[in-house]
Every structure is written in C-alpha cells, then in structure tokens.
C-alpha cells in the first residue's frame, strides 16, 4: 500500500493537473470502484458533472479531491489504485475504471485500479476534512503537526514501537516500509516497548520517520511494486536508497551485518540484528517479590 510519500507524489501531480478545472462528464466503466456511493454509479457520475475541483488534499495516506462547493471526492488507493492524466485520445490503460472529462479539454483524469480494493466516493461537506478521515492523526508533513504531543502520545501507549508507528490515529502516513527505515535509523528494535522509551528516543524515531519520508518524497517515492506510479505513469526510485526494507541478507549500510527478515503482524519486519537488538525479555511474573503469607504457587504455566 502506498505510504505518505507516494500519496503526496500523486497529490502533487493531481494539484498541477486538476485544480480549478470544471468537470463536464464522468464515465464509470466498472461499478465496483464507486460501490461506496450508495445511490449507484449513474448517480455518482451525474452528481459530479458541472462541478469544479479545488486543490487536492491529503492526511497521512488518505487523499481527497475537494470541490469548490465544499464537497469532496474521497480517493481510496487501496492496493492498486492509480490516477492518470492523459489526453482524451490516448488509449485507456488496462483496468481503467472511471474517467473525468473537463470543460477545458485535455488532459482527462483517469482512475485505474487492477484489484479494486480502492475506489472513489463522494464526501458531502468533505472539502476541508472528510468525515471518513477525521479520526486519522496529523502526519509529520502537516504544518500543524505537534511533535512533542505525538511523542507524549507514543510514550503513553503500552505496545511495541513498530505497532505504534503503524497506528494511523497516533501519527499518520507511516506504513511498513518507512517504519522499518525509521527504526533502523534510530537503532531501535521493532518490539521496543513504547512506555520504556525516553522522550529523546521517541523524538528520535519520529524525527527519523519524518526525514526518511522527506527523502523518499524527494526521490518520487518508493516503487515497491509495479502497481504504484505517479500521474504520468512513471515510478519513484527511493527503493534504491532503502537501508533495510526488502534487503534481507544484504549488509547493513552502517555495520555490514546481514539484514534479517522476521514475521510481523502477518507481514515482515526487516532489521539489522546488531544495530537493532531485541529488548531484554521482561522479568517473568514468578520473579515478582512475594509478600509473607501470599500463595507461593505460580500462575505461570
Ligand atoms: Zn547494522
């Protein structure tokens, strides 16, 4: 799934390509990507004709296309959703699902989605912040992102650091790739308990996540699979700069130790076993001090 830098690349491409343009017609070629619009595909198309796009916006991995009347089209990129800006006479790429035509002619906006986990929906009143996105935390690129408050929220959690980084309500935009890269940069194992992080280390890992995502954005994002492309159909090249993600067996860029891949939340985590050591096992419950007269039987099987 695209993470913050990849979605921001798409947002910027759309900002340059659709802002201020009036829609004349919408054509839904497959109903599945507009399934969240309950009145149906025809209603989706009819209700957008004649409206004008404002500048596309983003929070974390969530993207929406505001309309100048205060509503918005919410875009769920899912696993394989793409936007393309193409001349009307250019052939449709495979899996083109929705077309937007404009009063000023070319280019058309085309929504392409191979696997169709994503889609488009109309968000009434959603131009500023769609209700569907309101529960998502601010991302580190947001001018109103508060690092000290995010550090405090992180340290108040009782979970592992990587799970916390992936929690989009805590800080949004970070997925598996940039979590692994940030943890490597901060020399932290993914299982480090958040409540045991000093303020300085929690700040360091969030700062590392911000820096690695900023660097990825400068490279046009990470093309982790062929489904991710920008609005021109080309992909980013940050994958050449990844230190650990997808680098199993390759030397750690810092110490040369082979990178290890481990199962994590039904996916994988990549880390340097030397730079990112596992936290010491917590003391077993049987080691807790006993009060006189307390039962000596352990509840630990
Ligand atoms: Zn290392």
PDB file of C-alpha atoms and ligand atoms in Angstrom:
ATOM      1  CA  UNK A   1       0.000   0.000   0.000  1.00  0.00           C
ATOM      2  CA  UNK A   2       1.347   3.460  -0.803  1.00  0.00           C
ATOM      3  CA  UNK A   3       2.573   5.389   2.221  1.00  0.00           C
ATOM      4  CA  UNK A   4       2.765   9.140   2.793  1.00  0.00           C
ATOM      5  CA  UNK A   5       5.492   9.991   0.227  1.00  0.00           C
ATOM      6  CA  UNK A   6       3.827   8.014  -2.576  1.00  0.00           C
ATOM      7  CA  UNK A   7       0.411   9.537  -1.870  1.00  0.00           C
ATOM      8  CA  UNK A   8       1.965  13.012  -1.708  1.00  0.00           C
ATOM      9  CA  UNK A   9       3.577  12.443  -5.133  1.00  0.00           C
ATOM     10  CA  UNK A  10       0.132  11.612  -6.510  1.00  0.00           C
ATOM     11  CA  UNK A  11      -1.438  14.602  -4.729  1.00  0.00           C
ATOM     12  CA  UNK A  12       1.109  16.998  -6.229  1.00  0.00           C
ATOM     13  CA  UNK A  13       0.579  15.588  -9.698  1.00  0.00           C
ATOM     14  CA  UNK A  14      -3.174  15.999  -9.314  1.00  0.00           C
ATOM     15  CA  UNK A  15      -2.795  19.505  -7.878  1.00  0.00           C
ATOM     16  CA  UNK A  16      -0.980  20.587 -11.018  1.00  0.00           C
ATOM     17  CA  UNK A  17      -3.411  18.729 -13.262  1.00  0.00           C
ATOM     18  CA  UNK A  18      -6.972  19.253 -11.990  1.00  0.00           C
ATOM     19  CA  UNK A  19      -7.115  22.258  -9.637  1.00  0.00           C
ATOM     20  CA  UNK A  20      -9.637  24.820 -10.860  1.00  0.00           C
ATOM     21  CA  UNK A  21     -10.953  22.639 -13.696  1.00  0.00           C
ATOM     22  CA  UNK A  22     -14.669  22.164 -14.299  1.00  0.00           C
ATOM     23  CA  UNK A  23     -15.922  18.606 -14.820  1.00  0.00           C
ATOM     24  CA  UNK A  24     -18.223  18.158 -17.790  1.00  0.00           C
ATOM     25  CA  UNK A  25     -18.743  14.406 -17.650  1.00  0.00           C
ATOM     26  CA  UNK A  26     -17.849  11.391 -15.546  1.00  0.00           C
ATOM     27  CA  UNK A  27     -17.907   7.915 -17.011  1.00  0.00           C
ATOM     28  CA  UNK A  28     -17.911   4.907 -14.684  1.00  0.00           C
ATOM     29  CA  UNK A  29     -16.550   1.928 -16.638  1.00  0.00           C
ATOM     30  CA  UNK A  30     -16.822  -0.523 -13.734  1.00  0.00           C
ATOM     31  CA  UNK A  31     -19.233  -0.070 -10.801  1.00  0.00           C
ATOM     32  CA  UNK A  32     -17.031  -1.656  -8.148  1.00  0.00           C
ATOM     33  CA  UNK A  33     -14.708   1.332  -7.516  1.00  0.00           C
ATOM     34  CA  UNK A  34     -17.718   3.561  -6.773  1.00  0.00           C
ATOM     35  CA  UNK A  35     -19.511   0.962  -4.604  1.00  0.00           C
ATOM     36  CA  UNK A  36     -19.210   3.233  -1.545  1.00  0.00           C
ATOM     37  CA  UNK A  37     -21.529   5.704  -3.299  1.00  0.00           C
ATOM     38  CA  UNK A  38     -24.754   4.008  -2.269  1.00  0.00           C
ATOM     39  CA  UNK A  39     -27.114   5.711  -4.787  1.00  0.00           C
ATOM     40  CA  UNK A  40     -25.105   3.981  -7.506  1.00  0.00           C
ATOM     41  CA  UNK A  41     -22.662   4.613 -10.334  1.00  0.00           C
ATOM     42  CA  UNK A  42     -25.039   6.660 -12.505  1.00  0.00           C
ATOM     43  CA  UNK A  43     -25.804   8.972  -9.607  1.00  0.00           C
ATOM     44  CA  UNK A  44     -22.078   9.320  -8.841  1.00  0.00           C
ATOM     45  CA  UNK A  45     -21.404  10.421 -12.414  1.00  0.00           C
ATOM     46  CA  UNK A  46     -24.418  12.744 -12.668  1.00  0.00           C
ATOM     47  CA  UNK A  47     -23.778  14.436  -9.345  1.00  0.00           C
ATOM     48  CA  UNK A  48     -20.210  15.423 -10.295  1.00  0.00           C
ATOM     49  CA  UNK A  49     -20.871  16.856 -13.746  1.00  0.00           C
ATOM     50  CA  UNK A  50     -20.685  20.649 -13.736  1.00  0.00           C
ATOM     51  CA  UNK A  51     -18.642  20.894 -10.536  1.00  0.00           C
ATOM     52  CA  UNK A  52     -15.094  22.249 -10.236  1.00  0.00           C
ATOM     53  CA  UNK A  53     -12.115  20.696  -8.456  1.00  0.00           C
ATOM     54  CA  UNK A  54     -10.218  22.698  -5.837  1.00  0.00           C
ATOM     55  CA  UNK A  55      -6.670  21.702  -4.854  1.00  0.00           C
ATOM     56  CA  UNK A  56      -6.330  18.040  -3.814  1.00  0.00           C
ATOM     57  CA  UNK A  57      -5.542  17.427  -0.148  1.00  0.00           C
ATOM     58  CA  UNK A  58      -4.027  14.672   1.915  1.00  0.00           C
ATOM     59  CA  UNK A  59      -3.713  13.499   5.501  1.00  0.00           C
ATOM     60  CA  UNK A  60      -1.297  10.625   6.057  1.00  0.00           C
ATOM     61  CA  UNK A  61      -2.050   8.053   3.348  1.00  0.00           C
ATOM     62  CA  UNK A  62      -5.561   9.464   2.747  1.00  0.00           C
ATOM     63  CA  UNK A  63      -6.218  11.573  -0.324  1.00  0.00           C
ATOM     64  CA  UNK A  64      -9.261  13.592  -1.283  1.00  0.00           C
ATOM     65  CA  UNK A  65     -10.195  15.846  -4.161  1.00  0.00           C
ATOM     66  CA  UNK A  66     -12.149  18.820  -2.817  1.00  0.00           C
ATOM     67  CA  UNK A  67     -14.758  20.513  -4.981  1.00  0.00           C
ATOM     68  CA  UNK A  68     -15.154  24.278  -4.899  1.00  0.00           C
ATOM     69  CA  UNK A  69     -18.691  23.924  -3.471  1.00  0.00           C
ATOM     70  CA  UNK A  70     -17.413  22.314  -0.225  1.00  0.00           C
ATOM     71  CA  UNK A  71     -17.928  18.635  -1.035  1.00  0.00           C
ATOM     72  CA  UNK A  72     -15.100  16.272  -1.986  1.00  0.00           C
ATOM     73  CA  UNK A  73     -14.309  13.079  -3.844  1.00  0.00           C
ATOM     74  CA  UNK A  74     -12.533  10.776  -1.428  1.00  0.00           C
ATOM     75  CA  UNK A  75      -9.950   8.540  -3.109  1.00  0.00           C
ATOM     76  CA  UNK A  76      -9.105   5.165  -1.619  1.00  0.00           C
ATOM     77  CA  UNK A  77      -5.990   3.969  -3.446  1.00  0.00           C
ATOM     78  CA  UNK A  78      -6.158   0.580  -1.716  1.00  0.00           C
ATOM     79  CA  UNK A  79      -3.593  -1.874  -3.033  1.00  0.00           C
ATOM     80  CA  UNK A  80      -3.525  -0.803  -6.652  1.00  0.00           C
ATOM     81  CA  UNK A  81      -5.439   2.449  -7.241  1.00  0.00           C
ATOM     82  CA  UNK A  82      -3.775   4.957  -9.574  1.00  0.00           C
ATOM     83  CA  UNK A  83      -4.669   8.305 -11.066  1.00  0.00           C
ATOM     84  CA  UNK A  84      -3.510   9.194 -14.550  1.00  0.00           C
ATOM     85  CA  UNK A  85      -3.707  12.431 -16.511  1.00  0.00           C
ATOM     86  CA  UNK A  86      -3.873  11.509 -20.180  1.00  0.00           C
ATOM     87  CA  UNK A  87      -5.040  13.126 -23.409  1.00  0.00           C
ATOM     88  CA  UNK A  88      -8.576  12.067 -24.320  1.00  0.00           C
ATOM     89  CA  UNK A  89      -7.334  10.397 -27.484  1.00  0.00           C
ATOM     90  CA  UNK A  90      -4.704   8.310 -25.633  1.00  0.00           C
ATOM     91  CA  UNK A  91      -5.677   4.638 -25.367  1.00  0.00           C
ATOM     92  CA  UNK A  92      -7.014   3.536 -21.981  1.00  0.00           C
ATOM     93  CA  UNK A  93      -4.514   1.541 -19.957  1.00  0.00           C
ATOM     94  CA  UNK A  94      -5.832  -1.825 -18.726  1.00  0.00           C
ATOM     95  CA  UNK A  95      -8.097  -1.623 -15.657  1.00  0.00           C
ATOM     96  CA  UNK A  96      -9.226   1.957 -16.240  1.00  0.00           C
ATOM     97  CA  UNK A  97     -12.377   2.267 -14.122  1.00  0.00           C
ATOM     98  CA  UNK A  98     -13.522   5.911 -14.014  1.00  0.00           C
ATOM     99  CA  UNK A  99     -12.980   8.832 -16.431  1.00  0.00           C
ATOM    100  CA  UNK A 100     -13.371  12.538 -15.720  1.00  0.00           C
ATOM    101  CA  UNK A 101     -13.705  14.915 -18.679  1.00  0.00           C
ATOM    102  CA  UNK A 102     -13.211  18.670 -18.346  1.00  0.00           C
ATOM    103  CA  UNK A 103     -14.628  21.808 -19.919  1.00  0.00           C
ATOM    104  CA  UNK A 104     -11.148  22.919 -20.984  1.00  0.00           C
ATOM    105  CA  UNK A 105     -10.346  19.638 -22.750  1.00  0.00           C
ATOM    106  CA  UNK A 106      -7.131  17.704 -22.116  1.00  0.00           C
ATOM    107  CA  UNK A 107      -5.922  16.064 -20.063  1.00  0.00           C
ATOM    108  CA  UNK A 108      -8.615  13.708 -18.797  1.00  0.00           C
ATOM    109  CA  UNK A 109      -8.397  12.334 -15.283  1.00  0.00           C
ATOM    110  CA  UNK A 110      -8.485   8.547 -15.231  1.00  0.00           C
ATOM    111  CA  UNK A 111      -8.787   6.286 -12.196  1.00  0.00           C
ATOM    112  CA  UNK A 112      -7.157   2.919 -12.782  1.00  0.00           C
ATOM    113  CA  UNK A 113      -7.429   0.045 -10.311  1.00  0.00           C
ATOM    114  CA  UNK A 114      -6.447  -3.519 -11.049  1.00  0.00           C
ATOM    115  CA  UNK A 115      -7.556  -5.224  -7.859  1.00  0.00           C
ATOM    116  CA  UNK A 116     -10.339  -2.786  -6.969  1.00  0.00           C
ATOM    117  CA  UNK A 117      -9.877  -2.765  -3.197  1.00  0.00           C
ATOM    118  CA  UNK A 118      -9.817   1.011  -3.559  1.00  0.00           C
ATOM    119  CA  UNK A 119     -12.284   3.377  -5.126  1.00  0.00           C
ATOM    120  CA  UNK A 120     -13.881   6.791  -5.185  1.00  0.00           C
ATOM    121  CA  UNK A 121     -16.711   8.144  -3.065  1.00  0.00           C
ATOM    122  CA  UNK A 122     -18.472  11.451  -2.684  1.00  0.00           C
ATOM    123  CA  UNK A 123     -17.946  13.041   0.732  1.00  0.00           C
ATOM    124  CA  UNK A 124     -20.612  15.716   1.354  1.00  0.00           C
ATOM    125  CA  UNK A 125     -19.028  18.704   3.092  1.00  0.00           C
ATOM    126  CA  UNK A 126     -15.684  16.925   2.964  1.00  0.00           C
ATOM    127  CA  UNK A 127     -13.575  19.562   1.209  1.00  0.00           C
ATOM    128  CA  UNK A 128     -11.757  20.659   4.364  1.00  0.00           C
ATOM    129  CA  UNK A 129     -11.596  17.257   6.090  1.00  0.00           C
ATOM    130  CA  UNK A 130     -13.845  14.345   5.087  1.00  0.00           C
ATOM    131  CA  UNK A 131     -15.662  12.688   7.979  1.00  0.00           C
ATOM    132  CA  UNK A 132     -14.091   9.402   6.843  1.00  0.00           C
ATOM    133  CA  UNK A 133     -10.616  10.845   7.573  1.00  0.00           C
ATOM    134  CA  UNK A 134     -11.392  12.848  10.727  1.00  0.00           C
ATOM    135  CA  UNK A 135     -10.149  10.105  13.097  1.00  0.00           C
ATOM    136  CA  UNK A 136      -6.728   9.955  11.388  1.00  0.00           C
ATOM    137  CA  UNK A 137      -3.882  11.675  13.238  1.00  0.00           C
ATOM    138  CA  UNK A 138      -1.989  14.528  11.640  1.00  0.00           C
ATOM    139  CA  UNK A 139       1.054  13.434   9.665  1.00  0.00           C
ATOM    140  CA  UNK A 140       4.574  14.832  10.141  1.00  0.00           C
ATOM    141  CA  UNK A 141       4.313  16.958   6.975  1.00  0.00           C
ATOM    142  CA  UNK A 142       1.223  18.753   8.298  1.00  0.00           C
ATOM    143  CA  UNK A 143       2.052  22.354   9.307  1.00  0.00           C
ATOM    144  CA  UNK A 144       0.005  21.770  12.468  1.00  0.00           C
ATOM    145  CA  UNK A 145       1.757  18.511  13.390  1.00  0.00           C
ATOM    146  CA  UNK A 146       2.894  18.760  17.022  1.00  0.00           C
ATOM    147  CA  UNK A 147       5.991  16.605  17.562  1.00  0.00           C
ATOM    148  CA  UNK A 148       6.037  16.980  21.358  1.00  0.00           C
ATOM    149  CA  UNK A 149       2.369  15.944  21.576  1.00  0.00           C
ATOM    150  CA  UNK A 150       2.992  12.961  19.274  1.00  0.00           C
ATOM    151  CA  UNK A 151       5.942  11.889  21.447  1.00  0.00           C
ATOM    152  CA  UNK A 152       3.724  12.094  24.531  1.00  0.00           C
ATOM    153  CA  UNK A 153       1.000  10.000  22.845  1.00  0.00           C
ATOM    154  CA  UNK A 154       3.597   7.440  21.754  1.00  0.00           C
ATOM    155  CA  UNK A 155       5.038   7.084  25.256  1.00  0.00           C
ATOM    156  CA  UNK A 156       1.574   6.776  26.790  1.00  0.00           C
ATOM    157  CA  UNK A 157       0.907   3.665  24.678  1.00  0.00           C
ATOM    158  CA  UNK A 158       1.624   0.209  26.025  1.00  0.00           C
ATOM    159  CA  UNK A 159       2.696  -1.533  22.853  1.00  0.00           C
ATOM    160  CA  UNK A 160       5.729  -2.177  20.667  1.00  0.00           C
ATOM    161  CA  UNK A 161       7.260   0.774  18.862  1.00  0.00           C
ATOM    162  CA  UNK A 162       6.565  -0.503  15.363  1.00  0.00           C
ATOM    163  CA  UNK A 163       2.901  -1.189  16.110  1.00  0.00           C
ATOM    164  CA  UNK A 164       2.669   2.357  17.445  1.00  0.00           C
ATOM    165  CA  UNK A 165       4.283   3.799  14.321  1.00  0.00           C
ATOM    166  CA  UNK A 166       1.759   1.942  12.169  1.00  0.00           C
ATOM    167  CA  UNK A 167      -1.166   3.246  14.244  1.00  0.00           C
ATOM    168  CA  UNK A 168      -2.648   5.895  11.924  1.00  0.00           C
ATOM    169  CA  UNK A 169      -4.550   7.558  14.756  1.00  0.00           C
ATOM    170  CA  UNK A 170      -1.304   8.268  16.633  1.00  0.00           C
ATOM    171  CA  UNK A 171       0.752   9.614  13.718  1.00  0.00           C
ATOM    172  CA  UNK A 172      -0.447   9.049  10.180  1.00  0.00           C
ATOM    173  CA  UNK A 173       1.354   8.300   6.940  1.00  0.00           C
ATOM    174  CA  UNK A 174       3.876   5.697   8.133  1.00  0.00           C
ATOM    175  CA  UNK A 175       3.499   2.149   6.812  1.00  0.00           C
ATOM    176  CA  UNK A 176       5.696  -0.933   6.840  1.00  0.00           C
ATOM    177  CA  UNK A 177       8.478   0.466   4.648  1.00  0.00           C
ATOM    178  CA  UNK A 178       9.102   3.755   6.398  1.00  0.00           C
ATOM    179  CA  UNK A 179       8.556   2.245   9.865  1.00  0.00           C
ATOM    180  CA  UNK A 180      11.386  -0.225   9.222  1.00  0.00           C
ATOM    181  CA  UNK A 181      13.630   2.503   7.794  1.00  0.00           C
ATOM    182  CA  UNK A 182      12.931   4.866  10.714  1.00  0.00           C
ATOM    183  CA  UNK A 183      13.610   2.137  13.297  1.00  0.00           C
ATOM    184  CA  UNK A 184      16.907   1.323  11.595  1.00  0.00           C
ATOM    185  CA  UNK A 185      17.911   5.000  11.556  1.00  0.00           C
ATOM    186  CA  UNK A 186      17.016   5.298  15.269  1.00  0.00           C
ATOM    187  CA  UNK A 187      18.706   1.927  16.072  1.00  0.00           C
ATOM    188  CA  UNK A 188      15.568   0.541  17.662  1.00  0.00           C
ATOM    189  CA  UNK A 189      14.180  -2.991  17.535  1.00  0.00           C
ATOM    190  CA  UNK A 190      10.539  -3.103  16.394  1.00  0.00           C
ATOM    191  CA  UNK A 191       9.382  -4.674  19.660  1.00  0.00           C
ATOM    192  CA  UNK A 192      10.743  -1.965  21.952  1.00  0.00           C
ATOM    193  CA  UNK A 193       8.010  -1.163  24.495  1.00  0.00           C
ATOM    194  CA  UNK A 194       6.766   2.380  23.884  1.00  0.00           C
ATOM    195  CA  UNK A 195       6.332   3.021  27.589  1.00  0.00           C
ATOM    196  CA  UNK A 196      10.064   2.312  28.098  1.00  0.00           C
ATOM    197  CA  UNK A 197      11.195   4.852  25.507  1.00  0.00           C
ATOM    198  CA  UNK A 198      12.821   8.003  26.811  1.00  0.00           C
ATOM    199  CA  UNK A 199      11.441  11.235  25.438  1.00  0.00           C
ATOM    200  CA  UNK A 200      14.692  11.671  23.496  1.00  0.00           C
ATOM    201  CA  UNK A 201      14.463   8.247  21.819  1.00  0.00           C
ATOM    202  CA  UNK A 202      10.784   8.636  20.997  1.00  0.00           C
ATOM    203  CA  UNK A 203      11.585  12.030  19.479  1.00  0.00           C
ATOM    204  CA  UNK A 204      14.476  10.492  17.545  1.00  0.00           C
ATOM    205  CA  UNK A 205      12.350   7.763  15.975  1.00  0.00           C
ATOM    206  CA  UNK A 206       9.577  10.163  14.910  1.00  0.00           C
ATOM    207  CA  UNK A 207      12.187  12.556  13.536  1.00  0.00           C
ATOM    208  CA  UNK A 208      13.812   9.669  11.655  1.00  0.00           C
ATOM    209  CA  UNK A 209      10.434   8.695  10.176  1.00  0.00           C
ATOM    210  CA  UNK A 210       9.884  12.269   9.029  1.00  0.00           C
ATOM    211  CA  UNK A 211      13.360  12.517   7.493  1.00  0.00           C
ATOM    212  CA  UNK A 212      13.160   9.192   5.659  1.00  0.00           C
ATOM    213  CA  UNK A 213       9.737  10.098   4.242  1.00  0.00           C
ATOM    214  CA  UNK A 214      11.018  13.533   3.183  1.00  0.00           C
ATOM    215  CA  UNK A 215      13.950  11.895   1.434  1.00  0.00           C
ATOM    216  CA  UNK A 216      11.642   9.375  -0.272  1.00  0.00           C
ATOM    217  CA  UNK A 217       9.414  12.211  -1.457  1.00  0.00           C
ATOM    218  CA  UNK A 218      12.495  13.857  -2.981  1.00  0.00           C
ATOM    219  CA  UNK A 219      13.050  10.655  -4.959  1.00  0.00           C
ATOM    220  CA  UNK A 220       9.446  10.480  -6.145  1.00  0.00           C
ATOM    221  CA  UNK A 221       8.545   7.764  -3.627  1.00  0.00           C
ATOM    222  CA  UNK A 222       9.318   4.062  -3.445  1.00  0.00           C
ATOM    223  CA  UNK A 223       8.205   1.843  -6.313  1.00  0.00           C
ATOM    224  CA  UNK A 224       7.658  -1.218  -4.133  1.00  0.00           C
ATOM    225  CA  UNK A 225       5.626  -2.831  -6.843  1.00  0.00           C
ATOM    226  CA  UNK A 226       4.708  -2.147 -10.430  1.00  0.00           C
ATOM    227  CA  UNK A 227       1.216  -1.007  -9.445  1.00  0.00           C
ATOM    228  CA  UNK A 228       2.463   2.189  -7.882  1.00  0.00           C
ATOM    229  CA  UNK A 229       3.025   5.006 -10.386  1.00  0.00           C
ATOM    230  CA  UNK A 230       2.546   8.774 -10.436  1.00  0.00           C
ATOM    231  CA  UNK A 231       0.016  10.592 -12.632  1.00  0.00           C
ATOM    232  CA  UNK A 232       2.379  10.327 -15.609  1.00  0.00           C
ATOM    233  CA  UNK A 233       2.650   6.551 -15.275  1.00  0.00           C
ATOM    234  CA  UNK A 234       6.259   6.582 -14.042  1.00  0.00           C
ATOM    235  CA  UNK A 235       7.505   5.482 -10.633  1.00  0.00           C
ATOM    236  CA  UNK A 236       9.871   6.749  -7.945  1.00  0.00           C
ATOM    237  CA  UNK A 237      13.305   5.391  -7.202  1.00  0.00           C
ATOM    238  CA  UNK A 238      13.716   5.639  -3.417  1.00  0.00           C
ATOM    239  CA  UNK A 239      13.825   1.824  -3.279  1.00  0.00           C
ATOM    240  CA  UNK A 240      17.495   2.149  -4.284  1.00  0.00           C
ATOM    241  CA  UNK A 241      18.100   4.083  -1.053  1.00  0.00           C
ATOM    242  CA  UNK A 242      16.378   1.674   1.356  1.00  0.00           C
ATOM    243  CA  UNK A 243      18.659   0.549   4.193  1.00  0.00           C
ATOM    244  CA  UNK A 244      16.729  -2.458   5.497  1.00  0.00           C
ATOM    245  CA  UNK A 245      13.259  -2.815   3.931  1.00  0.00           C
ATOM    246  CA  UNK A 246      13.371  -5.652   1.385  1.00  0.00           C
ATOM    247  CA  UNK A 247      17.128  -6.046   1.955  1.00  0.00           C
ATOM    248  CA  UNK A 248      17.212  -9.488   3.625  1.00  0.00           C
ATOM    249  CA  UNK A 249      20.734 -10.928   3.597  1.00  0.00           C
ATOM    250  CA  UNK A 250      22.333  -7.732   2.293  1.00  0.00           C
ATOM    251  CA  UNK A 251      24.846  -5.913   4.514  1.00  0.00           C
ATOM    252  CA  UNK A 252      23.619  -3.257   6.928  1.00  0.00           C
ATOM    253  CA  UNK A 253      24.816   0.066   5.457  1.00  0.00           C
ATOM    254  CA  UNK A 254      26.110   1.033   8.917  1.00  0.00           C
ATOM    255  CA  UNK A 255      27.838  -2.100  10.250  1.00  0.00           C
ATOM    256  CA  UNK A 256      27.834  -4.706   7.469  1.00  0.00           C
ATOM    257  CA  UNK A 257      25.829  -7.340   9.388  1.00  0.00           C
ATOM    258  CA  UNK A 258      23.357  -9.150   7.112  1.00  0.00           C
ATOM    259  CA  UNK A 259      19.828  -7.723   7.384  1.00  0.00           C
ATOM    260  CA  UNK A 260      17.303 -10.105   8.891  1.00  0.00           C
ATOM    261  CA  UNK A 261      13.671 -10.569   7.890  1.00  0.00           C
ATOM    262  CA  UNK A 262      11.176 -11.625  10.555  1.00  0.00           C
ATOM    263  CA  UNK A 263       7.417 -12.185  10.523  1.00  0.00           C
ATOM    264  CA  UNK A 264       5.481  -9.255  11.948  1.00  0.00           C
ATOM    265  CA  UNK A 265       1.688  -8.693  12.018  1.00  0.00           C
ATOM    266  CA  UNK A 266       1.123 -11.044   9.046  1.00  0.00           C
ATOM    267  CA  UNK A 267       3.830  -9.240   7.093  1.00  0.00           C
ATOM    268  CA  UNK A 268       7.574  -8.826   7.563  1.00  0.00           C
ATOM    269  CA  UNK A 269       9.960  -6.675   9.525  1.00  0.00           C
ATOM    270  CA  UNK A 270      13.488  -6.027   8.347  1.00  0.00           C
ATOM    271  CA  UNK A 271      16.231  -5.043  10.786  1.00  0.00           C
ATOM    272  CA  UNK A 272      19.934  -5.168  11.438  1.00  0.00           C
ATOM    273  CA  UNK A 273      20.404  -7.732  14.227  1.00  0.00           C
ATOM    274  CA  UNK A 274      23.449  -5.834  15.502  1.00  0.00           C
ATOM    275  CA  UNK A 275      22.254  -2.203  15.332  1.00  0.00           C
ATOM    276  CA  UNK A 276      18.695  -3.050  16.438  1.00  0.00           C
ATOM    277  CA  UNK A 277      18.935  -5.567  19.255  1.00  0.00           C
ATOM    278  CA  UNK A 278      15.888  -7.164  20.770  1.00  0.00           C
ATOM    279  CA  UNK A 279      14.780  -5.652  24.077  1.00  0.00           C
ATOM    280  CA  UNK A 280      15.702  -7.838  27.029  1.00  0.00           C
ATOM    281  CA  UNK A 281      12.961 -10.272  27.912  1.00  0.00           C
ATOM    282  CA  UNK A 282      10.702  -8.889  30.580  1.00  0.00           C
ATOM    283  CA  UNK A 283      11.180 -10.356  34.020  1.00  0.00           C
ATOM    284  CA  UNK A 284       8.928 -13.383  34.417  1.00  0.00           C
ATOM    285  CA  UNK A 285       5.961 -12.916  36.685  1.00  0.00           C
ATOM    286  CA  UNK A 286       7.320 -15.552  39.096  1.00  0.00           C
ATOM    287  CA  UNK A 287      10.222 -13.187  39.870  1.00  0.00           C
ATOM    288  CA  UNK A 288       7.899 -10.615  41.406  1.00  0.00           C
ATOM    289  CA  UNK A 289       8.523 -10.083  45.129  1.00  0.00           C
ATOM    290  CA  UNK A 290       6.235 -12.104  47.337  1.00  0.00           C
ATOM    291  CA  UNK A 291       4.616 -10.873  50.452  1.00  0.00           C
ATOM    292  CA  UNK A 292       4.707 -13.158  53.501  1.00  0.00           C
ATOM    293  CA  UNK A 293       1.760 -15.452  53.612  1.00  0.00           C
ATOM    294  CA  UNK A 294       0.984 -14.976  49.944  1.00  0.00           C
ATOM    295  CA  UNK A 295       0.339 -18.037  47.878  1.00  0.00           C
ATOM    296  CA  UNK A 296       3.595 -19.306  46.514  1.00  0.00           C
ATOM    297  CA  UNK A 297       2.015 -21.146  43.630  1.00  0.00           C
ATOM    298  CA  UNK A 298       2.770 -19.544  40.323  1.00  0.00           C
ATOM    299  CA  UNK A 299       0.079 -18.752  37.840  1.00  0.00           C
ATOM    300  CA  UNK A 300       2.583 -19.098  35.063  1.00  0.00           C
ATOM    301  CA  UNK A 301       2.055 -22.462  33.451  1.00  0.00           C
TER     302      UNK A 301
HETATM  303 ZN1  LIG B   1      23.892  -2.644  11.460  1.00  0.00          ZN
END
